[in-house]
Short mmCIF file of C-alpha atoms and ligand atoms in Angstrom, two decimals:
data_model
loop_
_atom_site.label_atom_id
_atom_site.label_comp_id
_atom_site.label_asym_id
_atom_site.label_seq_id
_atom_site.Cartn_x
_atom_site.Cartn_y
_atom_site.Cartn_z
CA MET A 23 29.99 -38.09 -30.15
CA SER A 24 31.65 -36.11 -27.48
CA GLY A 25 35.18 -36.98 -26.53
CA GLU A 26 36.24 -37.93 -30.09
CA THR A 27 39.50 -36.44 -31.28
CA GLY A 28 38.94 -33.21 -33.11
CA GLU A 29 35.39 -32.80 -31.77
CA ILE A 30 34.61 -29.28 -30.63
CA ALA A 31 33.96 -29.38 -26.89
CA ALA A 32 30.36 -28.75 -25.89
CA PRO A 33 29.90 -25.25 -24.51
CA ALA A 34 30.03 -25.04 -20.74
CA GLN A 35 26.58 -25.26 -19.15
CA ALA A 36 25.19 -21.80 -18.70
CA GLY A 37 25.08 -20.90 -15.05
CA VAL A 38 24.01 -17.91 -12.97
CA THR A 39 25.53 -16.68 -9.71
CA VAL A 40 23.73 -14.33 -7.35
CA GLN A 41 25.27 -12.54 -4.40
CA VAL A 42 22.98 -11.61 -1.52
CA PRO A 43 23.72 -9.60 1.64
CA ALA A 44 23.01 -10.22 5.31
CA LYS A 45 20.58 -7.88 7.02
CA ILE A 46 20.64 -6.17 10.36
CA ASN A 47 17.73 -4.40 12.03
CA LEU A 48 18.52 -0.83 13.07
CA SER A 49 15.26 -0.86 14.96
CA LEU A 50 12.83 -3.69 15.51
CA ALA A 51 9.52 -2.89 17.20
CA VAL A 52 7.37 -5.96 17.80
CA GLY A 53 3.62 -5.80 18.44
CA PRO A 54 1.55 -8.28 20.44
CA PRO A 55 1.16 -11.84 19.10
CA ARG A 56 -1.53 -12.20 16.44
CA ALA A 57 -3.98 -15.07 16.13
CA ASP A 58 -1.78 -16.63 13.40
CA GLY A 59 1.22 -16.65 15.75
CA TYR A 60 3.03 -13.87 13.91
CA HIS A 61 3.63 -10.35 15.23
CA ALA A 62 3.08 -6.99 13.59
CA LEU A 63 6.47 -5.33 13.08
CA ALA A 64 7.81 -1.87 12.45
CA THR A 65 11.45 -2.27 11.59
CA VAL A 66 14.29 -0.59 9.73
CA TYR A 67 16.44 -3.05 7.86
CA GLN A 68 19.90 -2.40 6.51
CA ALA A 69 21.79 -4.73 4.14
CA ILE A 70 25.51 -5.03 4.91
CA ASP A 71 28.42 -6.39 2.90
CA LEU A 72 28.52 -9.86 4.35
CA PHE A 73 27.37 -12.06 1.47
CA ASP A 74 26.13 -15.51 0.60
CA ARG A 75 26.31 -16.69 -3.01
CA VAL A 76 23.92 -19.00 -4.80
CA SER A 77 25.05 -20.46 -8.14
CA VAL A 78 22.59 -22.35 -10.31
CA VAL A 79 23.06 -24.56 -13.36
CA PRO A 80 20.41 -26.42 -15.37
CA ALA A 81 19.16 -29.79 -14.12
CA PRO A 82 16.74 -32.31 -15.65
CA PRO A 83 13.09 -31.16 -15.76
CA GLY A 84 11.43 -30.89 -12.38
CA GLU A 85 14.64 -31.52 -10.45
CA VAL A 86 15.79 -28.97 -7.85
CA THR A 87 18.80 -29.94 -5.78
CA LEU A 88 21.06 -28.04 -3.40
CA GLU A 89 24.64 -28.63 -2.41
CA LEU A 90 26.71 -26.65 0.06
CA ALA A 91 30.13 -25.36 -0.94
CA ASP A 92 32.51 -26.35 1.83
CA ASP A 93 35.36 -24.16 0.58
CA VAL A 94 34.01 -20.94 2.06
CA HIS A 95 33.44 -20.61 5.77
CA GLY A 96 33.23 -16.87 6.07
CA GLU A 97 35.82 -14.44 7.23
CA GLY A 98 37.44 -15.66 10.43
CA GLY A 99 35.00 -18.52 10.96
CA ALA A 100 31.60 -16.84 10.64
CA VAL A 101 30.31 -20.17 9.39
CA THR A 102 31.89 -23.38 10.69
CA PRO A 103 31.77 -26.87 9.18
CA GLU A 104 29.48 -27.78 12.11
CA ASP A 105 27.09 -25.00 11.08
CA LEU A 106 27.07 -26.30 7.51
CA ALA A 107 26.41 -29.83 8.75
CA GLU A 108 23.22 -28.56 10.39
CA LEU A 109 21.86 -26.97 7.21
CA PRO A 110 19.28 -29.09 5.43
CA THR A 111 19.75 -29.45 1.67
CA ASP A 112 16.28 -30.78 0.89
CA GLU A 113 12.99 -28.89 0.74
CA ARG A 114 13.42 -27.82 4.35
CA ASN A 115 15.98 -25.38 2.97
CA LEU A 116 14.28 -22.10 2.04
CA ALA A 117 16.41 -21.74 -1.11
CA VAL A 118 15.07 -25.04 -2.46
CA ARG A 119 11.53 -24.00 -1.55
CA ALA A 120 12.08 -20.69 -3.36
CA ALA A 121 13.21 -22.38 -6.58
CA ARG A 122 10.29 -24.84 -6.43
CA LEU A 123 7.80 -22.05 -5.77
CA LEU A 124 9.09 -20.08 -8.77
CA ALA A 125 8.85 -23.17 -11.00
CA ARG A 126 5.31 -23.92 -9.83
CA ARG A 127 4.02 -20.40 -10.26
CA THR A 128 5.57 -19.85 -13.68
CA GLY A 129 4.73 -23.36 -14.90
CA THR A 130 8.28 -24.00 -16.07
CA ALA A 131 9.37 -27.61 -16.43
CA ALA A 132 13.01 -26.63 -16.01
CA GLY A 133 15.16 -27.88 -13.15
CA ALA A 134 18.12 -26.37 -11.34
CA ARG A 135 21.13 -27.48 -9.36
CA LEU A 136 21.83 -24.91 -6.63
CA ARG A 137 25.21 -24.49 -5.00
CA LEU A 138 25.33 -22.35 -1.88
CA HIS A 139 28.43 -20.55 -0.57
CA LYS A 140 27.64 -19.43 2.97
CA THR A 141 29.35 -16.67 4.86
CA ILE A 142 26.27 -15.26 6.63
CA PRO A 143 26.07 -16.82 10.12
CA VAL A 144 23.63 -19.72 10.39
CA ALA A 145 20.69 -19.03 12.78
CA GLY A 146 22.42 -15.77 13.65
CA GLY A 147 19.59 -13.23 13.34
CA MET A 148 20.94 -11.91 10.04
CA ALA A 149 18.35 -13.47 7.71
CA GLY A 150 20.85 -15.92 6.18
CA GLY A 151 18.18 -18.44 5.17
CA SER A 152 15.93 -15.70 3.81
CA ALA A 153 18.86 -14.25 1.87
CA ASP A 154 19.51 -17.63 0.24
CA ALA A 155 15.84 -17.86 -0.74
CA ALA A 156 15.96 -14.40 -2.32
CA ALA A 157 19.14 -15.33 -4.19
CA ALA A 158 17.58 -18.57 -5.43
CA LEU A 159 14.54 -16.68 -6.76
CA VAL A 160 16.71 -14.19 -8.67
CA ALA A 161 19.12 -16.85 -9.97
CA CYS A 162 16.44 -19.27 -11.18
CA ASN A 163 14.40 -16.44 -12.71
CA VAL A 164 17.42 -15.67 -14.92
CA LEU A 165 18.46 -19.30 -15.53
CA TRP A 166 14.95 -20.38 -16.52
CA ARG A 167 14.19 -17.16 -18.40
CA THR A 168 10.91 -16.99 -16.48
CA ARG A 169 11.23 -13.20 -16.56
CA LEU A 170 9.17 -12.35 -13.48
CA GLY A 171 9.36 -8.65 -12.69
CA THR A 172 10.29 -7.14 -9.36
CA ARG A 173 6.70 -7.05 -8.09
CA ASP A 174 6.02 -10.70 -8.84
CA LEU A 175 9.30 -11.74 -7.26
CA GLN A 176 8.40 -9.68 -4.20
CA ARG A 177 5.08 -11.53 -3.93
CA LEU A 178 6.76 -14.92 -4.04
CA ALA A 179 9.37 -13.69 -1.56
CA ALA A 180 6.67 -12.66 0.92
CA GLU A 181 5.16 -16.15 0.76
CA LEU A 182 8.54 -17.66 1.65
CA GLY A 183 9.28 -15.58 4.76
CA SER A 184 9.00 -12.18 6.41
CA ASP A 185 12.59 -11.10 5.62
CA VAL A 186 12.82 -12.45 2.07
CA PRO A 187 11.35 -9.36 0.30
CA PHE A 188 13.93 -7.13 2.00
CA CYS A 189 16.75 -9.47 0.91
CA LEU A 190 15.66 -8.88 -2.70
CA VAL A 191 15.83 -5.09 -2.47
CA GLY A 192 18.55 -4.47 0.12
CA GLY A 193 19.68 -0.94 0.95
CA THR A 194 18.00 0.58 3.98
CA ALA A 195 14.25 0.04 4.21
CA VAL A 196 11.32 0.32 6.58
CA GLY A 197 9.58 -3.03 7.03
CA SER A 198 5.94 -3.25 8.11
CA GLY A 199 3.18 -5.86 8.18
CA GLN A 200 5.09 -8.86 9.49
CA GLY A 201 8.27 -7.43 7.96
CA GLU A 202 7.45 -8.37 4.37
CA ARG A 203 6.22 -4.93 3.25
CA VAL A 204 9.30 -2.87 2.49
CA ALA A 205 9.71 0.77 1.53
CA PRO A 206 13.10 2.38 0.89
CA ALA A 207 14.46 4.59 3.69
CA GLU A 208 17.55 5.87 1.99
CA GLY A 209 19.65 8.61 3.50
CA PRO A 210 23.15 9.83 2.78
CA GLY A 211 26.31 8.04 3.78
CA THR A 212 27.77 4.65 4.50
CA TYR A 213 27.80 3.16 7.99
CA HIS A 214 30.61 1.12 9.48
CA TRP A 215 29.55 -1.92 11.48
CA VAL A 216 31.36 -4.43 13.61
CA VAL A 217 29.52 -7.73 13.51
CA ALA A 218 30.25 -10.01 16.46
CA ILE A 219 29.41 -13.59 15.59
CA THR A 220 28.90 -15.87 18.56
CA GLY A 221 28.73 -19.63 18.62
CA GLY A 222 25.35 -21.37 18.90
CA GLY A 223 22.33 -20.08 17.01
CA LEU A 224 19.01 -18.95 18.42
CA SER A 225 15.68 -20.13 17.03
CA THR A 226 13.68 -17.19 15.68
CA PRO A 227 10.28 -18.61 16.77
CA GLY A 228 11.85 -19.39 20.15
CA VAL A 229 12.97 -15.80 20.64
CA TYR A 230 9.57 -14.40 19.61
CA ALA A 231 7.88 -16.82 22.04
CA GLN A 232 10.25 -15.76 24.82
CA ALA A 233 9.46 -12.08 24.08
CA ASP A 234 5.75 -12.90 24.45
CA ARG A 235 6.41 -14.63 27.78
CA LEU A 236 8.46 -11.68 29.09
CA ARG A 237 5.77 -9.21 28.05
CA ALA A 238 2.79 -11.29 29.22
CA GLY A 239 0.38 -9.08 31.14
CA CYS A 240 1.96 -5.87 29.78
CA ALA A 241 0.12 -3.58 27.40
CA VAL A 242 2.21 -3.98 24.24
CA PRO A 243 1.81 -0.93 22.00
CA GLU A 244 1.42 -1.05 18.22
CA PRO A 245 4.93 -1.08 16.76
CA VAL A 246 6.41 2.11 15.32
CA VAL A 247 9.78 3.16 13.92
CA PRO A 248 11.33 5.66 16.38
CA ALA A 249 11.45 9.18 14.93
CA ALA A 250 14.99 9.58 16.30
CA LEU A 251 16.10 6.75 14.04
CA THR A 252 14.56 8.07 10.82
CA ASP A 253 15.93 11.54 11.66
CA ALA A 254 19.41 10.09 12.16
CA LEU A 255 19.23 8.24 8.83
CA ARG A 256 17.99 11.32 6.99
CA ALA A 257 20.87 13.32 8.45
CA GLY A 258 23.40 10.52 7.83
CA ASP A 259 24.52 10.99 11.45
CA PRO A 260 26.22 7.86 12.88
CA LYS A 261 26.32 9.22 16.45
CA ALA A 262 22.57 9.83 16.46
CA LEU A 263 21.97 6.49 14.75
CA GLY A 264 24.08 4.72 17.38
CA ARG A 265 21.89 6.21 20.12
CA ALA A 266 18.68 5.26 18.30
CA LEU A 267 19.43 1.55 17.69
CA ALA A 268 16.61 -0.48 19.26
CA ASN A 269 15.36 -4.04 19.31
CA ASP A 270 12.26 -5.30 21.14
CA LEU A 271 13.59 -8.86 20.80
CA GLN A 272 16.78 -7.99 22.66
CA PRO A 273 15.49 -8.70 26.22
CA ALA A 274 14.28 -12.11 25.04
CA ALA A 275 17.57 -12.90 23.29
CA LEU A 276 19.52 -11.81 26.38
CA SER A 277 17.38 -13.90 28.68
CA LEU A 278 18.13 -16.96 26.51
CA ARG A 279 21.79 -16.02 26.06
CA PRO A 280 22.94 -13.99 29.11
CA ASP A 281 26.51 -13.91 27.71
CA LEU A 282 25.35 -11.45 25.04
CA ALA A 283 24.85 -8.71 27.65
CA ASP A 284 28.59 -8.77 28.42
CA LEU A 285 29.41 -8.68 24.71
CA LEU A 286 27.21 -5.60 24.19
CA GLU A 287 28.79 -3.89 27.20
CA GLN A 288 32.27 -4.71 25.99
CA GLY A 289 31.56 -3.17 22.59
CA LYS A 290 30.29 0.00 24.23
CA ALA A 291 33.36 0.08 26.48
CA CYS A 292 35.47 -0.12 23.28
CA GLY A 293 33.81 3.10 22.14
CA ALA A 294 31.08 1.80 19.82
CA LEU A 295 28.49 4.48 19.03
CA GLY A 296 25.73 1.95 19.58
CA ALA A 297 25.30 -1.75 20.24
CA VAL A 298 22.34 -4.01 19.58
CA VAL A 299 21.40 -7.65 19.11
CA SER A 300 20.76 -8.30 15.41
CA GLY A 301 17.15 -9.42 14.86
CA SER A 302 16.48 -12.48 16.99
CA GLY A 303 20.23 -12.89 17.69
CA PRO A 304 22.64 -14.12 18.82
CA THR A 305 24.80 -12.02 16.45
CA CYS A 306 25.42 -8.54 17.89
CA VAL A 307 26.25 -5.45 15.85
CA PHE A 308 28.18 -2.35 16.90
CA LEU A 309 28.21 0.95 15.05
CA ALA A 310 31.49 2.77 14.51
CA GLY A 311 32.16 6.29 13.28
CA ASP A 312 34.46 5.32 10.41
CA ALA A 313 36.55 2.43 9.08
CA GLU A 314 39.44 3.03 11.48
CA HIS A 315 37.12 3.22 14.47
CA ALA A 316 35.49 -0.03 13.32
CA ARG A 317 38.90 -1.74 13.26
CA ASP A 318 39.53 -0.52 16.84
CA VAL A 319 36.16 -1.73 18.11
CA GLY A 320 36.63 -5.01 16.22
CA ALA A 321 40.05 -5.53 17.80
CA GLY A 322 38.54 -4.88 21.24
CA LEU A 323 35.89 -7.56 20.65
CA ALA A 324 38.11 -10.14 18.99
CA GLY A 325 38.54 -12.35 22.05
CA ALA A 326 34.95 -11.98 23.21
CA CYS A 327 33.16 -13.85 20.43
CA ARG A 328 33.73 -16.52 17.78
CA ALA A 329 34.41 -14.16 14.86
CA VAL A 330 34.39 -10.44 14.16
CA HIS A 331 33.43 -9.17 10.73
CA LEU A 332 33.84 -5.54 9.71
CA ALA A 333 31.02 -4.52 7.40
CA THR A 334 29.59 -1.49 5.68
CA GLY A 335 26.02 -0.73 4.73
CA PRO A 336 23.80 -0.10 3.01
CA VAL A 337 24.49 -2.36 0.02
CA PRO A 338 22.07 -3.57 -2.69
CA GLY A 339 20.01 -6.75 -2.33
CA ALA A 340 20.27 -9.99 -4.34
CA ARG A 341 22.21 -9.30 -7.59
CA VAL A 342 23.61 -11.39 -10.44
CA VAL A 343 27.43 -11.34 -10.33
CA GLN A 344 30.27 -12.97 -12.22
CA PRO A 345 30.93 -16.41 -10.75
O1 LIG B 409 8.53 -15.29 8.37
P1 LIG B 409 9.54 -16.24 8.88
O2 LIG B 409 9.27 -17.66 8.43
O3 LIG B 409 10.95 -15.84 8.62
O4 LIG B 409 9.37 -16.25 10.45
C1 LIG B 409 10.02 -17.18 11.27
C2 LIG B 409 9.33 -17.20 12.63
O5 LIG B 409 9.53 -15.96 13.30
C3 LIG B 409 7.83 -17.40 12.55
O6 LIG B 409 7.50 -18.75 12.55
C4 LIG B 409 7.36 -16.69 13.81
O7 LIG B 409 7.51 -17.55 14.93
C5 LIG B 409 8.36 -15.56 13.99
N1 LIG B 409 7.88 -14.27 13.44
C6 LIG B 409 6.87 -13.61 14.08
N2 LIG B 409 6.43 -12.41 13.60
C7 LIG B 409 6.98 -11.88 12.50
C8 LIG B 409 8.03 -12.55 11.83
C9 LIG B 409 8.46 -13.76 12.33
O8 LIG B 409 6.35 -14.08 15.10
N3 LIG B 409 6.55 -10.71 12.04
#
């Protein structure tokens, strides 16, 4: 019996920890609304070193639970206790849905207890929820020894959400379809970003709906990735990349959050090479020429938003790490 004197302690429960990055969109072209409510996209994603972690340990068969670690709130308050309080921990959480989907599709009876350390802003336009789903897929696939390969994981990821497949692969990638089809767009170099995290999230469906309202009656072209952007990436040229940053959701995000326009202007006035709303916002990202320049731009923005995070990209997608 355990606990008896001289008894060898039971080995610690095997656990798996996966680190997963936030994403930004270097360009995000959005087509007209489709009959299913989604929009065709042509986007370039980049994964940056602002990470969530999902740790999983075995649970009784069929049981998938999620708890939030409250000891990590992100650098300088990227995630507040109030943000965490808003996050569901039941099947409304995409990470729980990801684990359940993997169990269903592989037929495993195993269960898992998920613990989520958040530093990616909640409802910030950086795919935090999608990242957690990608991390849960990778972590449970290892924990349960279900051994799905990359392609099968990608298929499950696409069922969970448009950004989830990118969160698995990371790096820099072109996203098409509704964002779920990803192809690497690697180029040389590392980019230095200043991430300005503002209070109050924006609803992604709400921002898409607002974009549709703003563009009602306009001929919306099929979305494409701007050639200037792919050229800049191929050349590894931050100045050209800064000029090419683009986001079709930006006017909608700004109309819902007019304060973001000032933030973008302030970043440019601080010498950023480019400034753009990240995805559906409200997080804004600013490109700097190097690490020192990023610190300068970050210092210039410090009083203008809730938290400033200096990040580099590209970085790999969801990966098993030491806990
Ligand atoms: O795919 P995901 O669940 O992350 O999408 C969240 C919401 O964003 C969708 O419900 C939809 O309103 C909007 N969306 C869209 N077109 C896309 C991707 C997302 O309209 N390509």
